[in-house]
Coordinates of C-alpha atoms (C1' of nucleotides) in Angstrom, one line a residue:
Chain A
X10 CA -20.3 36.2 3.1
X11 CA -20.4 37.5 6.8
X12 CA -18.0 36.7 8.8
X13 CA -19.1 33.1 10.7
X14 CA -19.3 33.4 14.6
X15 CA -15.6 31.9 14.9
X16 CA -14.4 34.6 13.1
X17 CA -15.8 36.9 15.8
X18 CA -12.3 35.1 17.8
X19 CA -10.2 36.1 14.9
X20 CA -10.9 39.7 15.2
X21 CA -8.3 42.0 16.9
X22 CA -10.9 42.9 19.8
X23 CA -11.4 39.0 20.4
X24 CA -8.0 38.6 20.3
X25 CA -7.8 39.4 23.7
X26 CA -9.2 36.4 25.1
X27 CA -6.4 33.8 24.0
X28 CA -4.3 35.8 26.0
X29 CA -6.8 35.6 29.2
X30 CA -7.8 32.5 29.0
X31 CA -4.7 30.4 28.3
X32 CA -1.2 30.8 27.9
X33 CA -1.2 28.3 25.6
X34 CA -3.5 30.5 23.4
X35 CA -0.6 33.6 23.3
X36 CA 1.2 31.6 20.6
X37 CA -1.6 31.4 18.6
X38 CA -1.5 32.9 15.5
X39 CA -4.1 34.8 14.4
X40 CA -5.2 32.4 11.2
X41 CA -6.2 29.8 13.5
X42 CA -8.6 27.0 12.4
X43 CA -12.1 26.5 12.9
X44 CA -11.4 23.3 15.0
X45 CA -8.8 25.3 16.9
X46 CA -11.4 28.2 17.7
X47 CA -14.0 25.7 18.6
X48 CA -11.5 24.6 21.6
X49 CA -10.5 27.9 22.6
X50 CA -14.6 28.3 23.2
X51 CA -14.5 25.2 25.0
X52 CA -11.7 26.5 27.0
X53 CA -12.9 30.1 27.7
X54 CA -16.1 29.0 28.9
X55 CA -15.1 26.3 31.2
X56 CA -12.0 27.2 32.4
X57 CA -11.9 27.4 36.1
X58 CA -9.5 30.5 36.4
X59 CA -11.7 33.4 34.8
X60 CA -14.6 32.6 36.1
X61 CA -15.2 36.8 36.3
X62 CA -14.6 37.2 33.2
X63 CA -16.8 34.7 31.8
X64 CA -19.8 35.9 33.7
X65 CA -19.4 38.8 32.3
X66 CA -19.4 37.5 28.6
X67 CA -21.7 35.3 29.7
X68 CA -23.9 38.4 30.5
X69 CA -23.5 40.0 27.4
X70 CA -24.2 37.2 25.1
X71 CA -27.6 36.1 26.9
X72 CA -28.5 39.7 26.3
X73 CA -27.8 39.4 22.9
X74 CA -29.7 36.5 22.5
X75 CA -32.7 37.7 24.6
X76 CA -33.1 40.2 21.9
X77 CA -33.9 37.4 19.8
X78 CA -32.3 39.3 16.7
X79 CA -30.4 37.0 14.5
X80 CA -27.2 34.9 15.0
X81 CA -25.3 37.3 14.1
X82 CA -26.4 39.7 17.0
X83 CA -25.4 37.0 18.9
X84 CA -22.0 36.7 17.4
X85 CA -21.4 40.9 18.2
X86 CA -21.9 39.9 21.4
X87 CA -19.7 37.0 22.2
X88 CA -17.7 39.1 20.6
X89 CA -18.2 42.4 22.2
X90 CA -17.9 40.9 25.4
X91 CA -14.6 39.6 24.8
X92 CA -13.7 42.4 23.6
X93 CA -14.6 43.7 27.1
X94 CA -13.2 41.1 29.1
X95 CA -9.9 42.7 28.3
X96 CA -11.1 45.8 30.0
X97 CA -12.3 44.2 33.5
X98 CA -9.9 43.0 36.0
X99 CA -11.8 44.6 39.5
X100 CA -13.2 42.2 42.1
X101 CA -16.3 44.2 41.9
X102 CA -16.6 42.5 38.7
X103 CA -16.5 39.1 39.9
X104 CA -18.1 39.8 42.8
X105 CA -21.5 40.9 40.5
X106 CA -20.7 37.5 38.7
X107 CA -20.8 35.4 41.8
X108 CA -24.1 36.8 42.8
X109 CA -25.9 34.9 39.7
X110 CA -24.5 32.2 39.3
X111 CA -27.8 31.0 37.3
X112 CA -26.1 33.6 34.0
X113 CA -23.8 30.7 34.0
X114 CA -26.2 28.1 33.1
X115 CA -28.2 30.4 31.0
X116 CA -25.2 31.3 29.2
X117 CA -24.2 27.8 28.2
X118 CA -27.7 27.2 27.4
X119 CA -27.3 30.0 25.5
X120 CA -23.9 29.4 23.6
X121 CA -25.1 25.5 23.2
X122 CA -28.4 27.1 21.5
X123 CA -25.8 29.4 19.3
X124 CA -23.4 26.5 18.8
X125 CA -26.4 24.5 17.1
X126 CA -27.6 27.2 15.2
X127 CA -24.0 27.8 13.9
X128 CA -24.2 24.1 12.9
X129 CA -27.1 24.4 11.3
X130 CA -26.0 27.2 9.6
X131 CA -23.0 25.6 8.2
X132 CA -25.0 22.4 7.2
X133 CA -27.3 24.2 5.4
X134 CA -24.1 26.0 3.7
X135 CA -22.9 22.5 3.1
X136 CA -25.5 21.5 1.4
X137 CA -26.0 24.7 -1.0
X138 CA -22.2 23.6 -2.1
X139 CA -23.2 20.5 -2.4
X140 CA -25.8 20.8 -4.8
X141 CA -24.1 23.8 -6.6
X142 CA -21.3 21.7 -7.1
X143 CA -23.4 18.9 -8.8
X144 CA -25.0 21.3 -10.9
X145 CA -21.4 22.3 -12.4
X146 CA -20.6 18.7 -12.4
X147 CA -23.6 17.9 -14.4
X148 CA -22.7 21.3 -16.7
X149 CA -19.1 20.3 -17.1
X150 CA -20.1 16.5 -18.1
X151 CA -21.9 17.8 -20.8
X152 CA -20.0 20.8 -22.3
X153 CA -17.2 17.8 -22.1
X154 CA -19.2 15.7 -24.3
X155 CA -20.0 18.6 -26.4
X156 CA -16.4 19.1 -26.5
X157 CA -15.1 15.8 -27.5
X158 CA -18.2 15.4 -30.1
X159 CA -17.0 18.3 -31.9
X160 CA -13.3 17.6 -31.8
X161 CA -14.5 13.9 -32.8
X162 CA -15.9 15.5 -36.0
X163 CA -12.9 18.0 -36.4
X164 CA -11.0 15.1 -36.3
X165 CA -8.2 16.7 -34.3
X166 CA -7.3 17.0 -30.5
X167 CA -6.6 19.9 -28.1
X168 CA -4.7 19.9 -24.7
X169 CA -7.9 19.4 -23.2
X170 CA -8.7 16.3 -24.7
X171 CA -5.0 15.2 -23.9
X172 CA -6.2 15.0 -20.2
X173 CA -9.5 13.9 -20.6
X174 CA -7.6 10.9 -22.6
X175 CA -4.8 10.6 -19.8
X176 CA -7.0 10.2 -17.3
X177 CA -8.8 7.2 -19.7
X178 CA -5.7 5.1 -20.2
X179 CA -4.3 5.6 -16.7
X180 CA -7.9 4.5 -15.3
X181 CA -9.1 1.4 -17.2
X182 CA -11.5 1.1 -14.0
X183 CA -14.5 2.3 -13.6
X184 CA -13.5 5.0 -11.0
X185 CA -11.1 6.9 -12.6
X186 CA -12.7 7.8 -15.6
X187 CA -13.8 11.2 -14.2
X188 CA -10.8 11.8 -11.5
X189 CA -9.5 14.1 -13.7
X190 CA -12.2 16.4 -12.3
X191 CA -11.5 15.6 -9.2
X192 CA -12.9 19.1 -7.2
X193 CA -11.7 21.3 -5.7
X194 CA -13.0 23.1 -2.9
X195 CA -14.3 25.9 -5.1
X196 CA -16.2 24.0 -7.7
X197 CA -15.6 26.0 -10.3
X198 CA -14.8 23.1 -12.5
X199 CA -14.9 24.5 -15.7
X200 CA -12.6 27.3 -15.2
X201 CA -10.0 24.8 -13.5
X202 CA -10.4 23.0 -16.3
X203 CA -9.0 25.4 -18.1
X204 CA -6.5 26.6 -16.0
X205 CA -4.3 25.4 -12.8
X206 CA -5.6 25.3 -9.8
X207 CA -3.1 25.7 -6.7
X208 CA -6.2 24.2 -4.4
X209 CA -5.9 20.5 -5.3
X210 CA -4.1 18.3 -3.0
X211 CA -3.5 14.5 -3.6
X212 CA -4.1 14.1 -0.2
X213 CA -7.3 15.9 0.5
X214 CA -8.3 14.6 -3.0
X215 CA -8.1 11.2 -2.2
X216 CA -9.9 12.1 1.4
X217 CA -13.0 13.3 -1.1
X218 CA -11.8 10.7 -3.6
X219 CA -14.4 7.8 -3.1
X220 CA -17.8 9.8 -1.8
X221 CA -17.0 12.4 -4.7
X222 CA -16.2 9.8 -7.6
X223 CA -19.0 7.9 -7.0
X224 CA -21.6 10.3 -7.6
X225 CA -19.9 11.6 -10.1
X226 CA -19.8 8.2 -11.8
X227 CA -23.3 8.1 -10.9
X228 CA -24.3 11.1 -12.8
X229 CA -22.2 10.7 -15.9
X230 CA -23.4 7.2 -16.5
X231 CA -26.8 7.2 -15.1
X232 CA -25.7 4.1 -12.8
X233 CA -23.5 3.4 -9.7
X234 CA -20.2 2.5 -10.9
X235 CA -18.5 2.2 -7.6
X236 CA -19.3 -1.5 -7.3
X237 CA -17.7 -2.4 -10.1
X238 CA -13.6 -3.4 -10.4
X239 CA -11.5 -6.1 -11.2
X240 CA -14.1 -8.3 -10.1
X241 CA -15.8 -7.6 -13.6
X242 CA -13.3 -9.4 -15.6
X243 CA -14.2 -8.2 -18.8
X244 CA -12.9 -4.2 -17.3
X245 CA -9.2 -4.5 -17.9
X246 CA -10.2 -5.9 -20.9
X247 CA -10.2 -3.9 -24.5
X248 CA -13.6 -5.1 -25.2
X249 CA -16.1 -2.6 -25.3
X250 CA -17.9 -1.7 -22.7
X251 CA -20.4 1.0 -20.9
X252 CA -17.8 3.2 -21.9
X253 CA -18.2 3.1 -25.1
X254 CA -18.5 6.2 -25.6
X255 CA -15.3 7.2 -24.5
X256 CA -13.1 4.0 -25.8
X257 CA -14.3 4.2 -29.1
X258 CA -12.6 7.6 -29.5
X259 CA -10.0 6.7 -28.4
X260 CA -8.6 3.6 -30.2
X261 CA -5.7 3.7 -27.2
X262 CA -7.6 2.1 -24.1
X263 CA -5.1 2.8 -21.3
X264 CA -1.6 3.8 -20.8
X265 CA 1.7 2.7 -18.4
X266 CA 4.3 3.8 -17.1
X267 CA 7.3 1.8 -16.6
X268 CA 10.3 2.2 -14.2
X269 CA 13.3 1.1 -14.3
X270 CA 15.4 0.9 -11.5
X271 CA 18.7 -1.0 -10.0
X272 CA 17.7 -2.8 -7.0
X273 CA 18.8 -6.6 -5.6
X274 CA 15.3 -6.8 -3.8
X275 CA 13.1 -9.0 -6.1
X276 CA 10.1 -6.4 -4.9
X277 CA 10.0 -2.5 -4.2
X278 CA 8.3 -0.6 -1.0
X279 CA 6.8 1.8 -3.0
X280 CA 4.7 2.9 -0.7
X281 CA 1.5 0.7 -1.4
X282 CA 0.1 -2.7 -0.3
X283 CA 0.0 -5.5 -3.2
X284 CA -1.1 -8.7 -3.6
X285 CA 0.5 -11.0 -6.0
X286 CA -2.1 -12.7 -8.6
X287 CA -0.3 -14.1 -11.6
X288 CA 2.9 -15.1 -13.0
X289 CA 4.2 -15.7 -16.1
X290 CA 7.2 -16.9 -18.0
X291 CA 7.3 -13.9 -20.6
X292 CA 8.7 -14.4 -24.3
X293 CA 12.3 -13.8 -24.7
X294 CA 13.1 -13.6 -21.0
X295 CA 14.2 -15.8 -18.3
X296 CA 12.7 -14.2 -15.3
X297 CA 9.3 -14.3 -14.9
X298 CA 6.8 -11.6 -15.0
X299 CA 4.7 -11.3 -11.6
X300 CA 1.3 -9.4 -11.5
X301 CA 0.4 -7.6 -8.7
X302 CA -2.8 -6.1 -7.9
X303 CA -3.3 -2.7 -4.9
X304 CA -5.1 -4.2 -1.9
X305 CA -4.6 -1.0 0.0
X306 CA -8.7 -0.3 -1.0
X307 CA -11.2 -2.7 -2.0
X308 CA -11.7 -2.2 -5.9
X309 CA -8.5 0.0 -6.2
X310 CA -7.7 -0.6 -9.9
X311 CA -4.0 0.0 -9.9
X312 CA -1.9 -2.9 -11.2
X313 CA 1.8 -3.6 -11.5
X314 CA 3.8 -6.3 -13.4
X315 CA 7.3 -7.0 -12.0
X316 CA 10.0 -7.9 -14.1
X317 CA 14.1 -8.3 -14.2
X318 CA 15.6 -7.3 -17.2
X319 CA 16.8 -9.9 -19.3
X320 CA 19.9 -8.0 -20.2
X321 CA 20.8 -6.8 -17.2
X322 CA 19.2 -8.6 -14.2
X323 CA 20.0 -6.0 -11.5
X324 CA 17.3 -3.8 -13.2
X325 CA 14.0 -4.3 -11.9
X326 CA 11.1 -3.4 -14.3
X327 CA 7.7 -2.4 -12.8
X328 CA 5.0 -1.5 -14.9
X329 CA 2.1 0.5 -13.8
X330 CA -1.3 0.7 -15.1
X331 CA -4.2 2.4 -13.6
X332 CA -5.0 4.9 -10.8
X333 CA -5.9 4.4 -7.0
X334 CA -9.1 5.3 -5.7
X335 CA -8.3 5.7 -2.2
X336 CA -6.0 7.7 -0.3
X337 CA -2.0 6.9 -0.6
X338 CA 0.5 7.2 1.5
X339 CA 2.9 10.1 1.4
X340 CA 5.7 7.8 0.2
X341 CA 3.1 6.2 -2.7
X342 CA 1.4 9.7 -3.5
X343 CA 5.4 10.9 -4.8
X344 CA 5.9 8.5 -7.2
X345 CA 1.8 8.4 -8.0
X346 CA 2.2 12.1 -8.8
X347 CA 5.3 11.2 -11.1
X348 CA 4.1 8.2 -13.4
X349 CA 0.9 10.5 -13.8
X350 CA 3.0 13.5 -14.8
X351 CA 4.9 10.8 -17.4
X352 CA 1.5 9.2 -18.4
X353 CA 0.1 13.0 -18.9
X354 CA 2.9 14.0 -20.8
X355 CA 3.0 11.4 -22.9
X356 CA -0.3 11.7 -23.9
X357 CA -0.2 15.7 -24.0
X358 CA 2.9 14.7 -26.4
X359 CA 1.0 12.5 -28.7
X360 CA -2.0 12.0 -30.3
X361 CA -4.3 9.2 -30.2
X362 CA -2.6 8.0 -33.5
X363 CA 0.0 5.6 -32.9
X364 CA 1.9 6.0 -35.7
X365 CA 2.1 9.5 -34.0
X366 CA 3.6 7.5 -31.5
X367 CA 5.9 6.0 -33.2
X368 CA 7.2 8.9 -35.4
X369 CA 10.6 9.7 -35.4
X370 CA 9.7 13.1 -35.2
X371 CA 7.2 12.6 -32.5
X372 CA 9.6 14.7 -30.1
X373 CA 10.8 18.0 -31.9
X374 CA 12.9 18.8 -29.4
X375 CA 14.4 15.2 -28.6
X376 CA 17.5 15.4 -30.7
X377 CA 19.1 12.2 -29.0
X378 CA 17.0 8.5 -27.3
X379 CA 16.3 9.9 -24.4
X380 CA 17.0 7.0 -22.0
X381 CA 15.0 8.6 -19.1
X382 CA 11.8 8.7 -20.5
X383 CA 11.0 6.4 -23.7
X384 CA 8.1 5.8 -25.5
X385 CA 6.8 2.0 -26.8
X386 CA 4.2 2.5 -29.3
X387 CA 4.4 -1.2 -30.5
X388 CA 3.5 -2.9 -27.2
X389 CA -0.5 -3.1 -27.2
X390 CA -0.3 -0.2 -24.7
X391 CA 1.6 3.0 -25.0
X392 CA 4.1 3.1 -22.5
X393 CA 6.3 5.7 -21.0
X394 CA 9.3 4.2 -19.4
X395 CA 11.7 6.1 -16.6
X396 CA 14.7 4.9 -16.7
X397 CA 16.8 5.5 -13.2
X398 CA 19.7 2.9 -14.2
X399 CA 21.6 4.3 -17.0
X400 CA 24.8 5.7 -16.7
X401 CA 25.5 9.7 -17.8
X402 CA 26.6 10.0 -21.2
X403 CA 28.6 13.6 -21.4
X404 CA 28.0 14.1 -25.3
X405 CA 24.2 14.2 -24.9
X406 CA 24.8 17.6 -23.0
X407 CA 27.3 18.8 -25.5
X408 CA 24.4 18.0 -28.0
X409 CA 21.6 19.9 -26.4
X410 CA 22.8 22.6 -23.8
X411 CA 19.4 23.6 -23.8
X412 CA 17.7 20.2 -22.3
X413 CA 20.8 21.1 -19.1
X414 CA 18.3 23.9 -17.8
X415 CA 15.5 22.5 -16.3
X416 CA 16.8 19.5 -15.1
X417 CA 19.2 20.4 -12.5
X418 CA 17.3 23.4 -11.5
X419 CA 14.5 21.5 -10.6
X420 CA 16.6 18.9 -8.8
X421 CA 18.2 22.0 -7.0
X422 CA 15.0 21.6 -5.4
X423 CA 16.1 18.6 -3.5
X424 CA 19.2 19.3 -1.6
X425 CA 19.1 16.1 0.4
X426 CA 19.7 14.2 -3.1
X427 CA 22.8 16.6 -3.9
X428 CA 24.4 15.0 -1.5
X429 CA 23.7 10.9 -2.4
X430 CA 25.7 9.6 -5.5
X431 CA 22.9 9.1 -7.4
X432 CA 21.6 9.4 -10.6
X433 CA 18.6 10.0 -12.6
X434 CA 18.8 9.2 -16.2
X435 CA 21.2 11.2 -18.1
X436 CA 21.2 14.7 -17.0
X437 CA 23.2 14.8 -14.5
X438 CA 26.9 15.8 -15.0
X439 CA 27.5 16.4 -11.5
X440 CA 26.3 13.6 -10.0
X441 CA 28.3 10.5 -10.2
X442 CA 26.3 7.8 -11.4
X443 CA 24.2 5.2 -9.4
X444 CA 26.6 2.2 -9.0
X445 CA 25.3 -0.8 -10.2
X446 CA 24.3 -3.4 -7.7
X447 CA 24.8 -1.6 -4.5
X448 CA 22.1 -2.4 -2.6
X449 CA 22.5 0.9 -0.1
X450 CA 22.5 3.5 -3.0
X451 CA 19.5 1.7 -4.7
X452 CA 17.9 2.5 -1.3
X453 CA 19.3 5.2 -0.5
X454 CA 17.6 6.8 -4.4
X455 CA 14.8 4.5 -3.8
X456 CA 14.2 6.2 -0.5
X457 CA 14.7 9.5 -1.7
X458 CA 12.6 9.3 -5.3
X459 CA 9.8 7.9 -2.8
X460 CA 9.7 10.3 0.2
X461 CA 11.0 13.2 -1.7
X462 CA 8.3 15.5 -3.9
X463 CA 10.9 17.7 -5.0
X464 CA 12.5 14.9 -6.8
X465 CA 8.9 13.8 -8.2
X466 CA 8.7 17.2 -9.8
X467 CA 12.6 17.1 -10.6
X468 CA 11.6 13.7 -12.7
X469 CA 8.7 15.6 -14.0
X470 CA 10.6 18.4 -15.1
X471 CA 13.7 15.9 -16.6
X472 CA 11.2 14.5 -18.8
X473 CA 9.4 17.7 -20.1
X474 CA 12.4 18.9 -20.7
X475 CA 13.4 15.7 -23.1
X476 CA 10.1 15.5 -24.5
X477 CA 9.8 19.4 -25.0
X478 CA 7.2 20.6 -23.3
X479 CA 6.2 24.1 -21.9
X480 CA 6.8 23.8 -18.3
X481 CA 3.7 25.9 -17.9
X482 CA 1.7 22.9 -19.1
X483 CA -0.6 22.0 -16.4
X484 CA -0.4 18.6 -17.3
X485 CA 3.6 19.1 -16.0
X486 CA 2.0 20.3 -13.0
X487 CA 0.3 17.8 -12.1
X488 CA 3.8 16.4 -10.5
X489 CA 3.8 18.8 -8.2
X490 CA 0.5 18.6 -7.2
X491 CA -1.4 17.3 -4.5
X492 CA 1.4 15.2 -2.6
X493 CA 0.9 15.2 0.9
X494 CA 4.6 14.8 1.8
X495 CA 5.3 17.8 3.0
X496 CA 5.3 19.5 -0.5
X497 CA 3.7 22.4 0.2
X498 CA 3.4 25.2 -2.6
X499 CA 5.0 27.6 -0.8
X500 CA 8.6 25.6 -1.1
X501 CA 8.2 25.2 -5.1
X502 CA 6.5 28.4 -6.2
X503 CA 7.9 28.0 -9.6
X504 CA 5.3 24.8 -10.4
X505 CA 1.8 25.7 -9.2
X506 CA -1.4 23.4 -8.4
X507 CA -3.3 22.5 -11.2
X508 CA -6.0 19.8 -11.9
X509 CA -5.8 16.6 -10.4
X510 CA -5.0 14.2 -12.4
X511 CA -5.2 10.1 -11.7
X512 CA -2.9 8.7 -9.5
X513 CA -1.3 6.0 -11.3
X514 CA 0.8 3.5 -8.6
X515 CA 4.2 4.2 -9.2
X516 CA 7.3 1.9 -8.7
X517 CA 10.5 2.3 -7.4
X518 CA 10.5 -1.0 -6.2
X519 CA 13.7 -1.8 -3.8
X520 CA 12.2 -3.2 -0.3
Chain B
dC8 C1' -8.3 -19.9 10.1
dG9 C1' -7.2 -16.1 7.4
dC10 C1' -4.2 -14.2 4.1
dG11 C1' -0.9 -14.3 0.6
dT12 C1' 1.6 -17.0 -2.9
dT13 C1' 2.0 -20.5 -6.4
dT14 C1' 0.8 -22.5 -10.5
dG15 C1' -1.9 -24.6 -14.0
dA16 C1' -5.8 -23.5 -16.8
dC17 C1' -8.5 -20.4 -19.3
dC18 C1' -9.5 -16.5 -22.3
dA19 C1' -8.7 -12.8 -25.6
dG20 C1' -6.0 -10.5 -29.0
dC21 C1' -3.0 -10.8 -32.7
dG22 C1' -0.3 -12.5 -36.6
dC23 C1' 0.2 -15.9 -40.1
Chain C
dG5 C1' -8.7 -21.3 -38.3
dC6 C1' -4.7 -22.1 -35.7
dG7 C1' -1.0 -21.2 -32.8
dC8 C1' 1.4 -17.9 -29.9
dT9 C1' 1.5 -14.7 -26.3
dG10 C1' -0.1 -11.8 -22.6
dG11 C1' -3.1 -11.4 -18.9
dT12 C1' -6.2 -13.2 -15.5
dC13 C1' -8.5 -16.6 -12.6
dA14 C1' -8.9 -19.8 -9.0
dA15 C1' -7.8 -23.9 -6.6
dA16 C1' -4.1 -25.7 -4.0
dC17 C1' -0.7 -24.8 -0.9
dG18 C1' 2.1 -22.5 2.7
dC19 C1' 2.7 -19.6 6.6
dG20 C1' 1.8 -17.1 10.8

DNA sequence: CGCGTTTGACCAGCGC
DNA sequence: GCGCTGGTCAAACGCG
């Protein structure tokens, strides 16, 4: 593609210009953004000190358009007269300007004329994406049915149908059945479906999340989706539905991920808004079980249940199930990246038969209970629990020296944890363990496991590593992806984007 | 008055 | 079919 008219500014020769016009601009680096180049056009044409100078751009880009040759004719000019503007600094210059002042209007006629054209240009470019990127949707939609048809009558699973059923039992709503495609800027969805793609961000995902979902959910089921949620009270449920299609290959309808975690507070800041609905007095435990429900969006699907331990009361059990559809909060995004890595993983682990699930051999690798990440394959849902409260046990790395690796080196990755006495499951020998019932160091992890998306791909990484699997699995990934706290790729090159996944709530509830 | 919580009722799944 | 249990609903209530 030719280089857009801003990128006229970017060049060397335009370079010039920032340092004219503005000192402000002299700090600019070079890779600056289209909004940014859009001011500094702004600022070079009205700016009150240059007024020679602009003339004389002015000059040269009215030429340029009065040879009515394309846009981007006029785009060599504003740039070739930038490009010049470095070479004039005589008065006779600005003398010559002063005697037309009219050039001045006729130039900003001119640029506003070119300004419109550019936004034309980049509409009509908006739109060609847009409708290439439905046509792969519509493509990927059906080479996924084709897909699952014909695993359906292999009667086994691949990785790829591992996500496609992740994203089913973290999503019992309508909206996250498809997140799992959630696109990414280059809308080449059926090669990031089979590879990892560094471009998706949770953040700029769950910008696009609600316009992008909804047609999607339009085009897969022929009908807007959007509207429905909780509100249709037979969705959470197991009976079947629209999605038919889907559920009934999967006799699993939805998975969740429990936490476990020390904490006084009877409720957790993790980041999201919830609304109590329900409580219950559960079997075999005092406490009762409260239901929440995400009111940060209307229609958000994400639920929690909220329980104490009946063992040990400090421990505060939250229970995820589902995946926002709107944007999170940095804090909320963390732990939304990390039950989705769990969820993902445990699916990626298993199959869809649960006495898979409940094999003693279901994890190779796992030659002790893990009492980080467990599975439950007798409750009605599979559920993945993280377990922050238990104390280290020594022997378990004796046992398995090789589980020691990834752990620690992935919470290397969080110095400012190094330095808190806390604990995450039972792989940490250097850490002293979280004491129980100290209200500043629940916070203090609580804090950190929230804020911190080092630590959500440290937890991610604890967990493959107990459950055995490949760290280049993009489901893995996942953790690391698309968190807008500051996470950027650059700071974990080890754990590259790949395909969003749902964004399951998570809870590491101690407000 | 609006919003969130409480709490009893209702419904569905499951086991016997 | 019946009872148990989990999950949800919705009216009542409380609070700011």
């Amino acid at each position: 593609m030719d280089r857009p008219p801003e990128m006229a500014l970017l060049h060397p020769s335009a370079g010039d210009i920032f340092r004219l016009n503005s000192g402000n601009f002299d700090r600019q680096p070079d890779n600056l953004t289209g909004r940014q180049h859009d001011m500094i056009k702004e600022m070079d044409f009205f700016s009150e000190n240059h007024t020679g100078r602009r003339g004389k751009a002015v000059r040269l880009s009215s030429q340029d358009h009065d040879s009515k040759d394309g846009s981007m004719k006029i785009d060599a000019g504003i740039s070739t007269g930038l490009h010049l503007l470095t070479m004039n600094s005589s008065g006779s210059e600005q003398s010559q300007v002063e005697k037309r002042p009219k050039n001045k209007l006729i130039a900003l006629k001119m640029e506003i004329v070119r300004i419109s054209e550019e936004n034309q240009k980049l509409r009509s470019m908006f739109e060609q994406l847009t409708r290439n990127y439905t046509a792969l949707q519509n493509q990927l939609v059906l080479k996924m049915r084709d897909h699952q048809q014909q695993q359906k009558e292999g009667g086994k699973t691949n990785m790829s149908n591992h996500r496609l059923l992740a994203q089913q039992l973290m999503d019992p709503g309508p909206s996250g059945a498809l997140d799992m495609d959630e696109p990414s800027h280059s809308g080449d969805h059926e090669t990031r479906e089979l590879s990892p793609s560094p471009s998706n961000n949770a953040d700029e995902a769950s910008d696009n999340m609600i316009p992008i979902t909804r047609k999607r959910q339009i085009v897969e089921d022929g009908f807007d989706q959007t509207s429905q949620s909780w509100e249709a009270k037979k969705g959470p449920k197991l009976t079947p539905s629209k999605n038919t299609d889907q559920t009934s290959e999967f006799p699993i309808r939805k998975a969740r991920v429990s936490v476990r975690a020390r904490s006084e507070a009877p409720m957790i800041n993790d980041g999201c808004q919830w609304r109590k609905y329900g409580q219950k007095m559960a079997k075999g435990n005092p406490c009762p079980r409260a239901y929440y429900r995400c009111t940060m969006a209307v229609g958000c699907s994400v639920r929690k249940q909220v329980q104490r331990c009946a063992e040990d009361k400090t421990i505060l059990i939250t229970t995820y199930e589902g995946n926002h559809n709107h944007p999170l909060p940095p804090a909320a995004t963390a732990m939304a990246n990390t039950t989705s890595a769990a969820a993902t993983m445990l699916l990626s682990c298993s199959t869809t038969s649960k006495e898979s699930l409940s094999s003693p051999t279901f994890f190779p690798s796992l030659h002790y209970p893990s009492p980080l990440a467990t599975l439950s394959a007798s409750a009605p849902f599979p559920t993945i629990t993280l377990d922050l409260t238990q104390t280290p046990n020594p022997m378990q790395f004796q046992r398995n020296p090789s589980l020691l690796t990834p752990f620690p080196m992935a919470l290397s990755a969080c110095p400012q944890l190094l330095g808190q006495p806390m604990y995450l499951g039972t792989k940490l020998p250097t850490v002293p363990p979280m004491q129980c019932g100290n209200p500043s160091l629940t916070e203090a992890v609580t804090a950190a496991i929230t804020t911190d998306p080092n630590l959500t791909a440290a937890l991610a990484a604890a967990i493959t590593s107990i459950m055995g699997i490949p760290q280049n699995n993009p489901n893995v990934n996942n953790t690391n992806n698309g968190n807008g706290n500051g996470g950027s790729p650059s700071r974990q090159p080890g754990i590259p984007g790949s395909p969003q996944i749902p964004q399951s709530c998570t809870t590491f509830t101690t407000s």
